[in-house]
Every structure is written in C-alpha cells, then in structure tokens.
C-alpha cells in the first residue's frame, strides 16, 4: 500500500492517490453511490491525515485519469506553470493548508500562484479544510472579469437575471426581465435557459435580449444557455451572441457525454472573440459545472465527485470565462443528499475555482426531492457572500417555473447586499441610479412611479 | 404633523404582468424582503411538493380503480426498500426485488405468449401524479390501441420504481415495447406532473437516448388527449421503424403540432 496511516492499533492503507482522495472526502451521497467513499468516520480522518503528508509535487507525477487517454489530464499537465508553482512547490498538502491560511498568502500571492496550481492539489487541500477555511482563503482571492461591465471587484456582488419560461413565451420572459431589472438584478448576465433547443427558438431569444439591452442601454450582457454547437451555428447566421455558454465536466469522457471536447470549445471561444461585442473586456464565455456530473455520465474513473468538479475548472480556465457557475444543488440527492452536503459542496467549488483563478459564482439551489429548504439556501447564500462570491442567480420569488427547482430570488440578492454592504457591478449600479431604480446604492425607498421608459412599455399593454 | 409613515409593504406597480407568466413576479417587498403573504404561499407550495415526494403510493386503491376500469394488473416492488434508499440509490429503483421478479416470471412462464406493448405504472418521485392521472391517461390511450388490435400485456404497478425498471418487466413479459407512466420530480407549481417514457425493444442497460419522453401531463399542463395522441404517434412510428429515442424524435417532432404559443403580445419591452 503506497499510502498508509496508523491510528491506535489500526493501519489504514490506500492503494492509490485516487483512492486516498476519495476516502478523505467529506461525506456525500454521490461518492457512496459510486462505492468509493470512506467506510467509517475514522477511515475518513485517517485518509485525511495520510493526504496531509502527500507532497504537492506528487500531483504532477501521478495522473488520476491517464494522460494518454484523457485530454483534460493533458490540458492540466501541459499548461502547468512551474514558475508560478515555485512558492509552494516544497509543501505537503497539510502544509499548503497552513500556508493558504497564513498572512503570507495575500491577494497578490494567490493571484500569482493560480497558474501554478492544478485542480487535484486544490481539491486535496479543500478536503482538509473546514467551512471557515474555505471562506477565509477564497475571500483573499480576487478574480475580475469584463465584457460590458466589471464583475468580481471587492465589495461587489453581481446577479444573473434568469427569466425562464416553460414555453419560451416572449411576453412571459419580458415580464420576468422587467421584474428583475426593477429589483436591481442582471449585472452578471441576463441568461435564459431555453425550453426548446431549436436554432430558431434560440436565435429569436438572442435577438430579443439584444434589443432590450440596446433599447434601455443596460451595461450588461446576454446569454442563451443552449449547446455550444447551437451558438456556433447562431454566430454563423449572424445572431447577436454576447456570451457563449456550455456545461462542462472534469473528464474527457464526461465532456463527450455533453457532446463537447476542448477543440470545439476553442472554436466557439474564437468565434465569440471575433465578434468583438464586449466594450470593456473580452471575457466571452459562460460555463456551468456541478459535482456529480461525471459520475452521472459514468465517466468518473473512480475519482471522487469533488475532484472531478475541480478538474472541470481546468477546462474553464483555458478559455478565460466571464462567469463560471457551479449549479450546486440541481443534480439531486443521489449526489448531494441534503442541505448540509449542498452547503459544503457550494463552498468547496467556490474555493477551488477561485484558487485556480476563476470568476466563480454559484447557483444556490435545490430540488424538491433533496432534503433541503429555503433555510439551507439562506445559509449557503450568506456564507458565499462572506466568501466573496462573484455572482449568484436572480429569479422571481426563487421559483424557476421552467426548470422546476428553487434558486435565489431578486430579494435574496438585496438581502445579501444589505447585510454585507455589497453593491452591484459599478457600471450597472450607475445605470440603476440613472433609471431611478436605485438611490444611494439601494432600491428607492418607497413605491414610486415606474421609470419613464418602462412606464411606456407597460402602457402599451393596457 | 409628521409625514405619513411609509407602509411596511411596498407594492409593485407592475402586477398586471402576472397574467403573462406563472413566475412569482411583482411580489412587493417588506424592506428588501419577501412580504409575509407571498412568503407563506411559497412555503405551502414547497410543502406540497415535499409531501408529493414522500407520499406512499396507494397501490391497493389504484389496483381497485384499474380493475374497475378494465385493466387487470400485477403489483410489484423495486429493490429499494423505502423512500430513503430510493432517493439515494437509483440503481435499486431500476430493478425488481427478488419476490417480484419470481412472481412476474411465474405469471409469464409460457414463452409462446408475446405482447406488442406493456404499460408499467411506477410512483417515481410523485405518487400523487400517479393517483391523479394514470388511470385517466390509460383511458385516453387504450381505446386507440385496442381499435387497431394491439396486444397489450396485463398492467404492472411498481412501488419505488424508476423509469428503467420497465425494461426488466418488459423483457420478462416478452413485450416488444414498454410505456412507463411515472410521477415526475415535483416542481413548486406542479406537485402532480406525470411523465411517460416510451421504449421500443427495451432491454436491461437501455440508455436514455433510446427512449422518448412525454412530460408534464397534468391539469394545467399537457392534456390527456394530446399526450395520448402523441404517444400513439410515437408508438406507431416506432413499430414501423423498429426503434425509439433520439432518432425517432426528429421525425415525430416535425410532424407533431406546433408548440404551445403563449397568451402574450410579444416582447412588450421593445415592441409597439
């Protein structure tokens, strides 16, 4: 057994780095379903103690998914920046935790370190961390991205306005957009999950969002959460594509189950860049991820779901995204059973993504068959705000009537901004003030006549 | 005289938009928070969805209603012993438990008997959906099939079942295709949505790409008659082309009626 730890009279052995990581993972239903979780609480801690002794360098030598057969592994190894890794290259996983928590690891040190870290190192150290560690370290990281506004600045929290409708009805979607804008939501992106993935439906909605953004001069960007190949075709046909969307995962095989590979993502990235639609910056990609996706595609290679998730961030990192969203509670209780597991997973994902240099946001969410409720979401929301999360979702009354799950509401974002003193992206905040929606960084104090341009739009309906 | 204090709940002057969407828009606010009434309405919707997930299937009552409706049925169980296992171990919900398997094999021991089609009813994630819609949906689809002379296997009812359990059932019954009527994951506004998963030549290990799905069968969703019409179309096409799933879908969708158009007037934010 290459990895072992002795507790009292028991010797715990682990036959591979992969097994050690799985056994060291805080409990979650997905790893149990995969049959790779620790068999007892003591075995879990023994694995964590053995993991703490593993040199970080070792993660560059023992590939968890074979280099030869997995392009994500090749990306991770080939793009590793040895010089950036230097400051921590002599450390073990346990010492790395201490270093991250220490005052040496300030914002500039962590920014410089990001290209020197591989996902497996970051996943490993997260397994030794408590929730307060995940918050404290992530809060020190700063990842700022730009398209038509600036996302990720200190003291800011952006929201994705998610105006989904079960039949993609334009009036219904416009109603939710107006509701969101008047509640100060939409600076990260106005992003629709279309009910239909047909090209006509998708390009119609792209045009609709583009018209709204232009007409009201909103400093934000739009996105249709359709497949990357749909975006490529939409771009070819001249549709107004701001951000290209794709769900991604941490193994080549899991990505194949999504119908994508790195080459296809690179093609889409180039196509979006060529449009040059960003006014402040050229971060043109929006990625979504979530623990359990590799296992659900039976493409996890016996790797634990949190390490698989961190590997997805290596894919994201390659394409300098504007937004990376971990949709933490959407996948269901087979992977994250209850509020406790969802809360921890959301903070792990945010921590791992930030440490790897990604603009992390989180879809703080749950389905009705998970053991979770609004109280759990309030906890995760508040903790993510404390951890410096770049953005969250915004949806009318927390209820997505198209995807049938619950995520954070427009009100939730206002709550978080108020308790933590957070503000929208600066360009968007200025627009909210100009429109008379915000004053002094908050919603206007009382019921008022609607801003005139929106009043006119509503009058047309009467 | 001091100024009149602002009322604690601030209403939104765009409530008229609620007629265009079921989304919870124009809720108003108390400070920046959801006011008490919409807050409690949300809590009730979530409670209904949660109760739907955990409501046990009334198998006895359902068998009685099926018998009365002229559908002889067999009652079986998956390998998931209870809801907690069902939710965490999808693999257990996909196969019959041992006594059920034995009963089914015994009932269909005569291998000279085959069927065109088997219907399987499973509780899935909402027994409520099965209670509300399974019999009515069968009443809509069965006459169309009987008229065309399809041989339909006795109905199978599975407790704690997932979609793929229909594959095992159909193989033992020697049915050429299977339609699984199953309770879908409840949404806040739809605790009783029934789904139908249809598979031609079902076999253990069937992938989802080999199935066709009709979703959202319920009072405010897909009507029984429309769903039955679509399923009949799919099954007839599958029989002709000897396949189901992604490859069948393309053809069926272009031939089916156009999707639901909303009641609205277009994007009022930029038009007009």
XYZ file of C-alpha atoms in Angstrom:
734
model
C 0.000 0.000 0.000
C 1.669 3.228 -1.130
C -0.335 5.436 1.262
C -0.992 4.481 4.860
C -1.811 5.902 8.231
C -1.812 4.268 11.640
C -4.433 5.215 14.220
C -4.023 3.485 17.631
C -3.631 -0.142 16.597
C -5.209 0.063 13.172
C -3.283 0.568 9.976
C -5.281 2.181 7.178
C -3.859 1.592 3.719
C -4.793 3.298 0.445
C -3.711 1.795 -2.818
C -3.689 4.919 -4.970
C -3.800 8.687 -4.794
C -7.240 8.477 -6.338
C -8.468 6.177 -3.584
C -6.842 8.329 -0.924
C -8.651 11.443 -2.203
C -11.987 9.628 -2.336
C -11.644 8.260 1.179
C -10.528 11.659 2.500
C -13.591 13.414 1.048
C -16.162 14.768 3.484
C -19.232 12.515 3.283
C -21.608 12.880 0.355
C -24.122 10.588 -1.272
C -22.535 10.631 -4.739
C -19.273 9.097 -3.536
C -21.269 6.499 -1.603
C -23.298 5.729 -4.729
C -20.032 5.296 -6.644
C -18.799 2.925 -3.917
C -15.618 4.916 -3.278
C -16.410 6.740 -0.016
C -14.735 6.031 3.313
C -16.228 3.044 5.131
C -16.114 4.752 8.510
C -15.574 8.173 10.010
C -12.193 7.008 11.329
C -11.096 5.789 7.922
C -12.014 9.220 6.522
C -9.819 11.028 9.047
C -7.014 8.503 8.584
C -7.158 9.239 4.868
C -7.096 12.973 5.563
C -4.038 12.506 7.782
C -2.283 10.464 5.105
C -3.279 13.030 2.479
C -1.840 15.843 4.580
C 1.579 14.163 4.224
C 1.490 13.942 0.423
C 3.850 16.447 -1.269
C 2.049 18.824 -3.654
C 4.628 17.899 -6.310
C 3.269 14.403 -6.277
C 0.088 15.561 -8.042
C 2.198 16.430 -11.064
C 3.589 12.884 -11.219
C 0.618 10.614 -10.511
C -2.170 11.321 -13.011
C -5.561 10.346 -11.588
C -7.019 9.847 -15.052
C -4.440 8.584 -17.580
C -2.620 11.290 -19.565
C -2.724 9.166 -22.717
C -6.485 8.697 -22.777
C -7.850 11.935 -21.298
C -7.445 15.376 -22.856
C -8.400 17.124 -19.617
C -5.420 15.476 -17.887
C -3.212 16.535 -20.794
C -4.502 20.100 -20.515
C -3.805 20.132 -16.772
C -0.267 18.781 -17.073
C 0.784 20.583 -20.264
C -0.445 24.006 -19.114
C 1.063 23.783 -15.634
C 3.193 26.844 -14.868
C 6.232 25.574 -12.953
C 7.478 29.055 -12.073
C 4.198 30.145 -10.586
C 4.189 26.916 -8.544
C 7.596 27.712 -7.002
C 6.434 29.422 -3.774
C 4.609 26.283 -2.600
C 6.410 23.533 -4.532
C 8.182 22.275 -1.392
C 4.988 21.912 0.645
C 2.841 18.929 1.527
C -0.951 19.175 1.300
C -1.181 19.760 5.056
C 1.470 22.478 4.975
C -0.269 24.030 1.987
C -3.395 24.473 4.097
C -1.333 26.316 6.701
C 0.287 28.470 4.028
C -3.066 29.396 2.483
C -4.426 30.442 5.864
C -1.265 32.371 6.753
C -0.730 36.075 6.164
C 1.868 35.258 3.503
C -0.947 34.206 1.222
C -2.365 37.614 0.395
C -4.283 38.639 -2.720
C -1.237 39.197 -4.896
C 0.466 35.967 -3.775
C -2.686 33.975 -4.535
C -3.171 35.641 -7.923
C 0.408 34.810 -8.846
C 0.087 31.246 -7.612
C -3.090 30.333 -9.548
C -1.429 29.154 -12.812
C 0.976 27.042 -10.726
C -1.831 25.036 -9.147
C -3.522 22.020 -10.665
C -7.109 21.077 -9.756
C -6.097 17.952 -7.857
C -3.892 19.956 -5.432
C -6.708 22.368 -4.788
C -9.274 19.604 -4.320
C -6.897 17.797 -1.971
C -6.318 20.761 0.322
C -10.048 21.562 0.392
C -10.673 18.104 1.868
C -8.613 19.093 4.924
C -10.494 22.329 5.370
C -13.451 23.340 7.435
C -16.069 25.692 6.076
C -14.436 28.706 7.716
C -11.135 27.852 5.992
C -12.875 27.625 2.623
C -14.395 31.052 3.233
C -11.306 32.750 4.611
C -8.982 31.712 1.781
C -11.491 32.277 -1.028
C -12.163 35.744 0.316
C -8.499 36.633 -0.195
C -8.684 35.700 -3.898
C -9.847 38.290 -6.385
C -10.817 37.436 -9.941
C -12.099 40.340 -12.033
C -13.616 39.877 -15.497
C -15.147 42.234 -18.055
C -17.460 42.293 -21.050
C -19.769 45.334 -20.852
C -19.225 45.793 -17.147
C -16.800 44.806 -14.401
C -17.521 41.740 -12.312
C -15.685 40.494 -9.215
C -14.448 43.740 -7.666
C -14.135 43.877 -3.900
C -17.387 44.786 -2.165
C -19.489 43.910 -5.216
C -21.980 41.134 -5.848
C -23.489 40.576 -9.282
C -26.560 38.566 -10.261
C -27.593 36.583 -13.289
C -31.151 37.554 -14.182
C -32.765 34.215 -15.114
C -36.149 34.959 -16.728
C -37.023 31.395 -17.750
C -40.442 30.465 -19.088
C -41.788 26.921 -19.734
C -42.707 27.671 -23.371
C -40.174 30.456 -24.097
C -43.070 32.868 -24.426
C -41.568 36.325 -25.158
C -44.182 38.191 -23.107
C -43.642 35.947 -20.089
C -39.873 36.292 -20.400
C -40.118 40.084 -20.777
C -42.291 40.214 -17.642
C -39.637 38.418 -15.588
C -36.853 40.581 -17.055
C -38.683 43.761 -16.117
C -39.335 42.433 -12.605
C -35.631 41.617 -12.248
C -34.317 44.917 -13.561
C -36.648 46.848 -11.261
C -35.248 44.808 -8.358
C -31.690 45.663 -9.413
C -30.823 42.267 -10.920
C -28.960 41.386 -14.111
C -25.391 42.701 -13.957
C -23.639 39.335 -14.338
C -25.768 38.417 -17.337
C -29.357 38.205 -18.490
C -29.351 34.479 -19.170
C -32.223 32.297 -20.344
C -32.435 28.508 -20.183
C -34.489 27.952 -23.320
C -37.204 25.295 -23.190
C -36.564 24.476 -26.820
C -33.058 23.883 -28.140
C -34.051 24.560 -31.732
C -31.907 27.121 -33.521
C -34.862 29.297 -34.479
C -36.144 29.492 -30.902
C -32.665 30.245 -29.557
C -31.806 32.956 -32.087
C -35.218 34.590 -31.574
C -34.483 34.915 -27.865
C -30.925 36.144 -28.532
C -32.340 38.909 -30.666
C -34.944 39.745 -28.050
C -32.343 40.130 -25.273
C -30.073 42.154 -27.523
C -32.949 44.517 -28.378
C -33.749 45.047 -24.705
C -30.120 45.693 -23.744
C -29.754 48.185 -26.614
C -33.040 49.965 -26.143
C -32.527 50.640 -22.434
C -28.730 50.980 -22.744
C -28.159 48.437 -19.989
C -24.461 47.868 -19.246
C -24.743 44.088 -19.177
C -24.543 41.045 -21.455
C -26.951 38.384 -22.645
C -26.668 34.624 -22.930
C -28.818 31.725 -24.109
C -27.929 28.557 -22.221
C -28.009 26.356 -25.303
C -25.403 23.882 -26.528
C -22.102 25.295 -27.803
C -22.792 23.929 -31.291
C -26.052 25.908 -31.328
C -24.035 29.027 -30.508
C -21.600 28.345 -33.315
C -24.445 27.991 -35.789
C -26.157 31.112 -34.398
C -22.923 33.067 -34.844
C -22.622 31.806 -38.436
C -26.112 33.103 -39.102
C -25.288 36.500 -37.672
C -27.278 36.254 -34.419
C -26.235 38.709 -31.685
C -24.225 36.421 -29.388
C -22.664 38.120 -26.352
C -21.563 35.143 -24.253
C -21.149 31.567 -25.447
C -22.497 29.059 -22.940
C -21.605 25.449 -22.238
C -21.902 22.924 -19.396
C -18.514 21.342 -18.785
C -17.117 18.477 -16.695
C -13.762 17.216 -15.475
C -13.036 14.220 -17.698
C -12.842 13.823 -21.460
C -15.488 11.112 -21.349
C -17.919 13.231 -19.311
C -17.451 16.107 -21.729
C -18.099 13.697 -24.591
C -21.434 12.845 -22.944
C -22.214 16.588 -23.175
C -21.280 16.435 -26.854
C -18.178 18.597 -26.472
C -14.385 18.479 -26.433
C -11.632 21.049 -25.976
C -11.310 21.646 -29.700
C -14.983 22.507 -30.019
C -14.782 24.888 -27.041
C -11.727 26.564 -28.580
C -13.588 27.009 -31.868
C -16.559 28.595 -30.096
C -14.277 30.797 -27.999
C -12.541 32.106 -31.121
C -15.861 32.683 -32.882
C -17.191 34.729 -29.948
C -13.964 36.723 -29.659
C -14.124 37.546 -33.363
C -17.493 39.237 -32.835
C -15.811 41.807 -30.572
C -19.061 42.705 -28.816
C -17.578 43.390 -25.381
C -16.974 47.079 -24.733
C -14.850 46.832 -21.595
C -13.215 43.433 -21.985
C -13.080 40.192 -23.918
C -14.188 37.557 -21.414
C -16.783 35.918 -23.648
C -17.525 32.510 -22.116
C -20.105 31.403 -19.547
C -19.580 27.915 -18.114
C -21.700 25.847 -15.770
C -20.486 22.913 -13.707
C -21.636 20.818 -10.777
C -20.413 17.949 -8.625
C -21.759 14.594 -9.762
C -21.902 15.262 -13.497
C -19.023 12.896 -14.309
C -20.499 10.115 -12.176
C -23.937 10.533 -13.704
C -22.332 10.029 -17.125
C -20.439 7.014 -15.724
C -17.261 8.860 -16.697
C -15.684 9.486 -13.287
C -12.862 6.904 -13.446
C -13.476 6.086 -9.766
C -12.461 9.612 -8.899
C -14.461 11.373 -6.169
C -17.005 13.872 -7.416
C -15.388 16.923 -5.866
C -12.017 16.242 -7.530
C -13.832 15.675 -10.835
C -15.508 19.039 -10.346
C -12.188 20.810 -9.702
C -10.837 19.303 -12.930
C -13.713 20.949 -14.805
C -12.232 24.285 -13.672
C -9.060 23.482 -15.635
C -11.263 23.268 -18.718
C -12.932 26.584 -17.847
C -9.621 28.320 -17.101
C -8.335 27.623 -20.602
C -10.982 29.926 -22.115
C -10.848 32.966 -19.761
C -14.589 32.980 -18.974
C -16.602 35.960 -17.778
C -18.586 33.690 -15.459
C -18.271 30.189 -14.022
C -21.363 28.973 -12.225
C -21.432 25.862 -10.040
C -25.063 24.725 -10.082
C -24.607 23.039 -6.762
C -27.971 21.590 -5.734
C -29.555 20.925 -9.090
C -28.331 17.392 -9.624
C -30.339 15.804 -6.835
C -29.971 13.805 -3.634
C -28.162 10.843 -5.228
C -25.117 13.134 -5.400
C -25.680 15.710 -2.657
C -28.241 14.370 -0.242
C -29.218 17.250 1.962
C -28.687 20.880 2.870
C -25.522 20.065 4.771
C -23.901 18.383 1.772
C -25.080 21.072 -0.656
C -23.757 23.870 1.565
C -20.312 22.317 1.894
C -20.125 21.483 -1.826
C -21.029 25.049 -2.828
C -18.247 26.463 -0.675
C -15.729 23.854 -1.870
C -16.495 24.671 -5.501
C -16.234 28.399 -4.908
C -12.916 27.945 -3.075
C -11.391 25.605 -5.663
C -12.468 27.767 -8.584
C -11.191 30.982 -7.031
C -7.851 29.434 -6.098
C -7.458 28.305 -9.705
C -8.138 31.860 -10.867
C -11.759 31.608 -11.983
C -14.611 34.141 -11.666
C -16.785 31.873 -9.533
C -20.455 32.300 -8.950
C -22.909 29.827 -7.519
C -26.422 28.750 -8.303
C -27.512 28.343 -4.687
C -30.246 25.840 -5.331
C -32.127 22.649 -4.515
C -34.699 20.318 -5.951
C -37.827 19.152 -4.196
C -36.556 15.604 -3.701
C -33.444 16.771 -1.826
C -33.519 17.109 1.957
C -33.148 20.862 1.768
C -35.215 24.007 2.036
C -35.010 27.791 1.950
C -33.211 27.876 5.311
C -30.340 25.829 3.879
C -30.166 28.186 0.911
C -30.061 31.213 3.222
C -27.083 29.677 4.999
C -25.179 28.922 1.796
C -26.080 32.316 0.312
C -24.844 34.190 3.366
C -21.641 32.144 3.559
C -20.898 32.631 -0.144
C -21.427 36.369 0.213
C -18.945 36.310 3.078
C -16.522 34.303 0.946
C -16.612 36.944 -1.808
C -18.604 35.031 -4.422
C -18.671 36.941 -7.732
C -22.321 36.367 -8.579
C -25.486 34.440 -7.765
C -28.722 33.770 -9.639
C -31.734 36.052 -9.507
C -35.174 34.684 -10.280
C -38.687 35.856 -9.385
C -39.575 34.534 -5.927
C -36.918 31.747 -6.004
C -39.140 29.581 -8.218
C -37.881 28.540 -11.658
C -41.113 27.659 -13.445
C -39.225 26.194 -16.397
C -36.538 24.046 -14.733
C -38.658 23.153 -11.692
C -36.138 23.888 -8.982
C -35.564 26.653 -6.458
C -32.714 29.133 -6.665
C -32.026 32.567 -5.198
C -34.525 35.366 -5.744
C -34.111 39.043 -6.594
C -34.994 39.666 -2.942
C -32.227 37.294 -1.794
C -29.604 39.359 -3.606
C -30.924 42.552 -1.999
C -30.785 40.850 1.412
C -27.181 39.787 0.874
C -26.137 43.203 -0.375
C -27.755 44.848 2.631
C -26.329 42.600 5.365
C -22.830 42.535 3.903
C -22.708 46.022 2.386
C -22.258 44.683 -1.156
C -23.119 46.607 -4.309
C -23.830 45.717 -7.933
C -21.165 45.948 -10.648
C -20.204 49.663 -10.848
C -21.407 50.320 -14.422
C -24.714 48.593 -13.719
C -25.118 50.433 -10.434
C -24.741 53.755 -12.272
C -27.426 52.671 -14.729
C -29.766 51.708 -11.873
C -29.298 55.169 -10.392
C -29.840 56.930 -13.719
C -33.033 54.972 -14.268
C -34.297 55.929 -10.835
C -34.353 52.315 -9.624
C -31.597 52.733 -7.044
C -30.630 55.649 -4.850
C -27.623 55.651 -2.531
C -26.740 52.085 -3.501
C -30.136 50.584 -2.619
C -33.610 50.287 -4.082
C -35.520 53.553 -3.903
C -37.162 53.870 -0.524
C -40.829 53.644 -1.371
C -43.256 52.804 -4.094
C -42.753 55.204 -6.942
C -43.949 55.722 -10.438
C -42.049 53.384 -12.729
C -39.040 54.789 -14.544
C -40.499 56.512 -17.588
C -39.176 54.173 -20.336
C -40.631 51.159 -18.539
C -43.891 53.002 -17.842
C -44.273 53.482 -21.583
C -43.680 49.775 -22.193
C -46.385 48.830 -19.688
C -48.794 51.390 -21.080
C -48.623 49.598 -24.397
C -50.160 46.565 -22.723
C -53.248 48.379 -21.434
C -47.666 66.969 11.917
C -45.043 64.478 10.890
C -45.098 62.951 7.417
C -47.249 59.872 6.948
C -45.029 56.830 7.595
C -44.276 54.581 4.632
C -46.333 51.380 4.861
C -44.134 48.365 5.689
C -45.041 46.520 2.494
C -44.134 48.253 -0.750
C -46.275 47.019 -3.638
C -45.024 46.851 -7.212
C -46.919 48.835 -9.829
C -46.358 46.121 -12.453
C -48.661 43.435 -11.022
C -50.599 43.452 -14.291
C -47.715 41.428 -15.792
C -48.624 38.420 -13.670
C -51.172 37.391 -16.258
C -48.331 36.580 -18.672
C -46.338 34.146 -16.533
C -46.577 31.742 -13.603
C -43.256 33.134 -12.378
C -43.538 34.821 -8.982
C -43.142 38.397 -10.194
C -44.272 41.649 -8.579
C -44.263 40.154 -5.083
C -43.696 43.530 -3.451
C -41.289 43.885 -0.576
C -41.029 44.485 3.143
C -37.772 46.397 3.343
C -35.899 44.321 0.770
C -37.531 41.030 1.776
C -40.460 38.957 0.517
C -43.664 40.083 2.326
C -45.423 37.616 4.622
C -48.191 36.553 2.263
C -46.070 35.543 -0.762
C -43.513 34.060 1.648
C -46.127 31.740 3.146
C -47.542 30.923 -0.286
C -44.064 29.764 -1.289
C -43.745 27.699 1.890
C -47.067 25.999 1.107
C -46.015 25.221 -2.478
C -42.777 23.695 -1.222
C -44.650 21.698 1.429
C -46.969 20.307 -1.277
C -44.011 19.307 -3.422
C -42.219 17.707 -0.456
C -45.321 15.794 0.578
C -45.748 14.603 -3.006
C -42.208 13.169 -2.978
C -42.809 11.278 0.258
C -46.448 10.284 -0.219
C -46.608 6.462 -0.417
C -48.288 5.017 -3.475
C -51.817 3.848 -2.678
C -51.243 0.627 -4.601
C -54.348 -1.095 -3.239
C -56.646 1.739 -4.205
C -55.022 2.035 -7.599
C -55.377 -1.697 -8.330
C -59.055 -1.393 -7.418
C -59.546 1.532 -9.793
C -57.614 -0.229 -12.546
C -59.709 -3.360 -12.184
C -62.891 -1.307 -12.298
C -61.590 0.382 -15.449
C -60.990 -2.952 -17.160
C -57.205 -3.112 -16.662
C -56.080 -6.327 -14.983
C -52.865 -5.601 -13.093
C -49.982 -7.097 -11.193
C -48.486 -5.355 -8.188
C -44.666 -5.472 -7.798
C -41.847 -3.743 -5.914
C -38.393 -2.491 -6.832
C -35.277 -3.386 -4.824
C -35.410 -0.056 -2.992
C -36.955 -0.957 0.365
C -38.050 2.580 1.234
C -38.016 6.224 0.091
C -34.649 7.000 1.692
C -32.988 4.212 -0.287
C -34.975 5.092 -3.374
C -33.685 8.676 -3.320
C -30.043 7.783 -2.757
C -29.686 4.566 -4.743
C -31.076 4.997 -8.245
C -29.725 1.540 -9.140
C -32.089 -0.150 -6.653
C -35.121 1.589 -8.098
C -34.254 0.268 -11.554
C -34.633 -3.444 -10.737
C -37.322 -5.626 -9.218
C -36.836 -7.163 -5.828
C -36.465 -10.928 -5.778
C -40.049 -11.929 -4.852
C -41.437 -9.570 -7.502
C -39.143 -10.972 -10.145
C -40.219 -14.509 -9.225
C -43.915 -13.603 -9.351
C -43.543 -11.976 -12.730
C -41.608 -14.921 -14.169
C -44.212 -17.318 -12.870
C -47.091 -15.313 -14.307
C -45.446 -15.148 -17.725
C -43.817 -18.577 -17.864
C -45.442 -19.553 -21.156
C -42.955 -18.313 -23.732
C -45.368 -18.775 -26.614
C -47.210 -15.686 -25.361
C -45.846 -12.313 -26.508
C -47.187 -8.765 -26.476
C -46.919 -5.687 -28.651
C -46.902 -3.402 -25.677
C -46.643 -3.324 -21.877
C -47.762 -0.455 -19.655
C -45.874 -0.076 -16.385
C -47.009 2.369 -13.711
C -44.357 3.488 -11.208
C -44.618 6.007 -8.379
C -41.307 7.656 -9.288
C -40.926 10.963 -7.465
C -44.628 11.718 -7.163
C -47.208 9.107 -6.239
C -49.660 11.990 -6.350
C -49.174 12.250 -10.121
C -49.970 8.550 -10.480
C -53.027 8.845 -8.235
C -54.330 11.808 -10.213
C -53.513 10.970 -13.812
C -52.507 7.354 -14.512
C -55.992 5.879 -14.967
C -57.284 8.870 -16.929
C -54.314 8.717 -19.261
C -54.846 4.978 -19.825
C -58.487 5.699 -20.600
C -57.329 8.131 -23.287
C -54.717 5.928 -24.958
C -56.076 2.374 -24.651
C -59.166 2.648 -26.906
C -56.964 3.907 -29.777
C -54.709 0.861 -29.415
C -57.481 -1.688 -28.924
C -59.176 -0.430 -32.045
C -56.038 -1.190 -34.023
C -55.706 -4.621 -32.470
C -52.539 -4.103 -30.412
C -51.900 -6.911 -27.942
C -51.426 -5.227 -24.588
C -49.878 -7.050 -21.621
C -51.574 -7.002 -18.218
C -50.649 -3.790 -16.480
C -47.777 -3.790 -13.996
C -47.687 -1.496 -10.999
C -44.255 -0.995 -9.356
C -43.677 0.663 -5.991
C -40.402 2.634 -5.542
C -39.750 2.274 -9.243
C -37.649 4.297 -11.686
C -38.040 4.522 -15.444
C -35.577 1.747 -16.292
C -37.493 -0.851 -14.278
C -39.849 -1.032 -17.261
C -37.033 -2.657 -19.266
C -36.783 -5.617 -16.904
C -40.555 -6.003 -16.717
C -40.967 -5.899 -20.499
C -38.242 -8.487 -21.073
C -39.858 -10.985 -18.685
C -43.275 -10.365 -20.272
C -41.848 -10.593 -23.799
C -43.287 -7.205 -24.795
C -41.963 -5.502 -27.915
C -42.291 -2.056 -26.373
C -42.932 -0.547 -22.975
C -44.502 2.703 -21.811
C -43.692 3.655 -18.219
C -46.140 6.051 -16.560
C -44.226 7.667 -13.724
C -44.518 10.550 -11.264
C -42.090 13.313 -12.220
C -39.939 15.350 -9.873
C -42.417 17.806 -8.360
C -41.991 21.491 -9.067
C -43.367 24.188 -6.810
C -46.323 24.779 -9.070
C -46.655 21.185 -10.267
C -46.601 18.562 -7.485
C -48.546 16.040 -9.606
C -46.928 16.005 -13.021
C -46.999 12.616 -14.807
C -44.326 11.573 -17.310
C -44.495 8.813 -19.901
C -41.265 7.138 -21.045
C -41.587 5.002 -24.105
C -39.001 2.439 -25.292
C -39.008 0.159 -28.311
C -37.277 -3.181 -27.792
C -36.458 -2.487 -24.137
C -33.553 -4.371 -22.593
C -31.542 -4.069 -19.379
C -28.895 -1.353 -19.821
C -31.024 0.675 -22.236
C -29.711 4.241 -22.440
C -31.908 7.322 -22.150
C -31.104 8.119 -25.778
C -33.187 5.061 -26.694
C -36.329 6.448 -25.050
C -38.914 9.061 -25.885
C -40.493 11.108 -23.151
C -43.761 12.957 -22.746
C -43.610 15.282 -19.804
C -45.851 17.477 -17.714
C -49.130 15.551 -18.048
C -51.413 17.280 -15.529
C -54.381 19.612 -15.213
C -52.545 22.810 -16.204
C -50.045 21.038 -18.427
C -50.236 18.546 -21.263
C -53.848 17.331 -21.633
C -54.588 13.557 -21.572
C -55.922 13.552 -25.124
C -52.929 15.425 -26.538
C -50.474 13.209 -24.657
C -52.301 10.070 -25.816
C -52.249 11.307 -29.386
C -48.505 11.967 -29.226
C -47.753 8.603 -27.621
C -49.870 6.808 -30.185
C -47.986 8.611 -32.932
C -44.618 7.660 -31.425
C -45.577 4.030 -30.881
C -46.900 3.632 -34.399
C -43.736 5.192 -35.841
C -41.551 3.021 -33.585
C -43.330 -0.120 -34.712
C -42.771 0.817 -38.343
C -39.145 1.895 -37.973
C -38.235 -0.595 -35.238
C -36.573 1.988 -32.993
C -37.276 4.631 -30.375
C -35.359 7.506 -28.845
C -33.375 10.354 -30.335
C -33.611 9.070 -33.903
C -37.363 8.708 -33.726
C -37.846 12.074 -32.066
C -36.624 14.112 -35.015
C -39.305 12.771 -37.299
C -42.090 12.881 -34.711
C -41.441 16.478 -33.715
C -41.624 17.868 -37.192
C -44.899 16.072 -37.757
C -46.461 16.934 -34.416
C -48.457 20.107 -33.990
C -46.572 23.336 -33.372
C -45.534 24.093 -29.784
C -47.739 25.988 -27.381
C -47.758 29.691 -28.092
C -48.073 31.964 -25.104
C -51.024 34.186 -24.412
C -48.918 37.310 -24.544
C -48.391 40.015 -27.077
C -44.692 39.557 -27.769
C -41.815 41.360 -26.165
C -43.597 44.463 -24.908
C -40.296 45.934 -23.681
C -39.167 46.745 -27.201
C -42.149 46.318 -29.478
C -45.126 48.505 -30.210
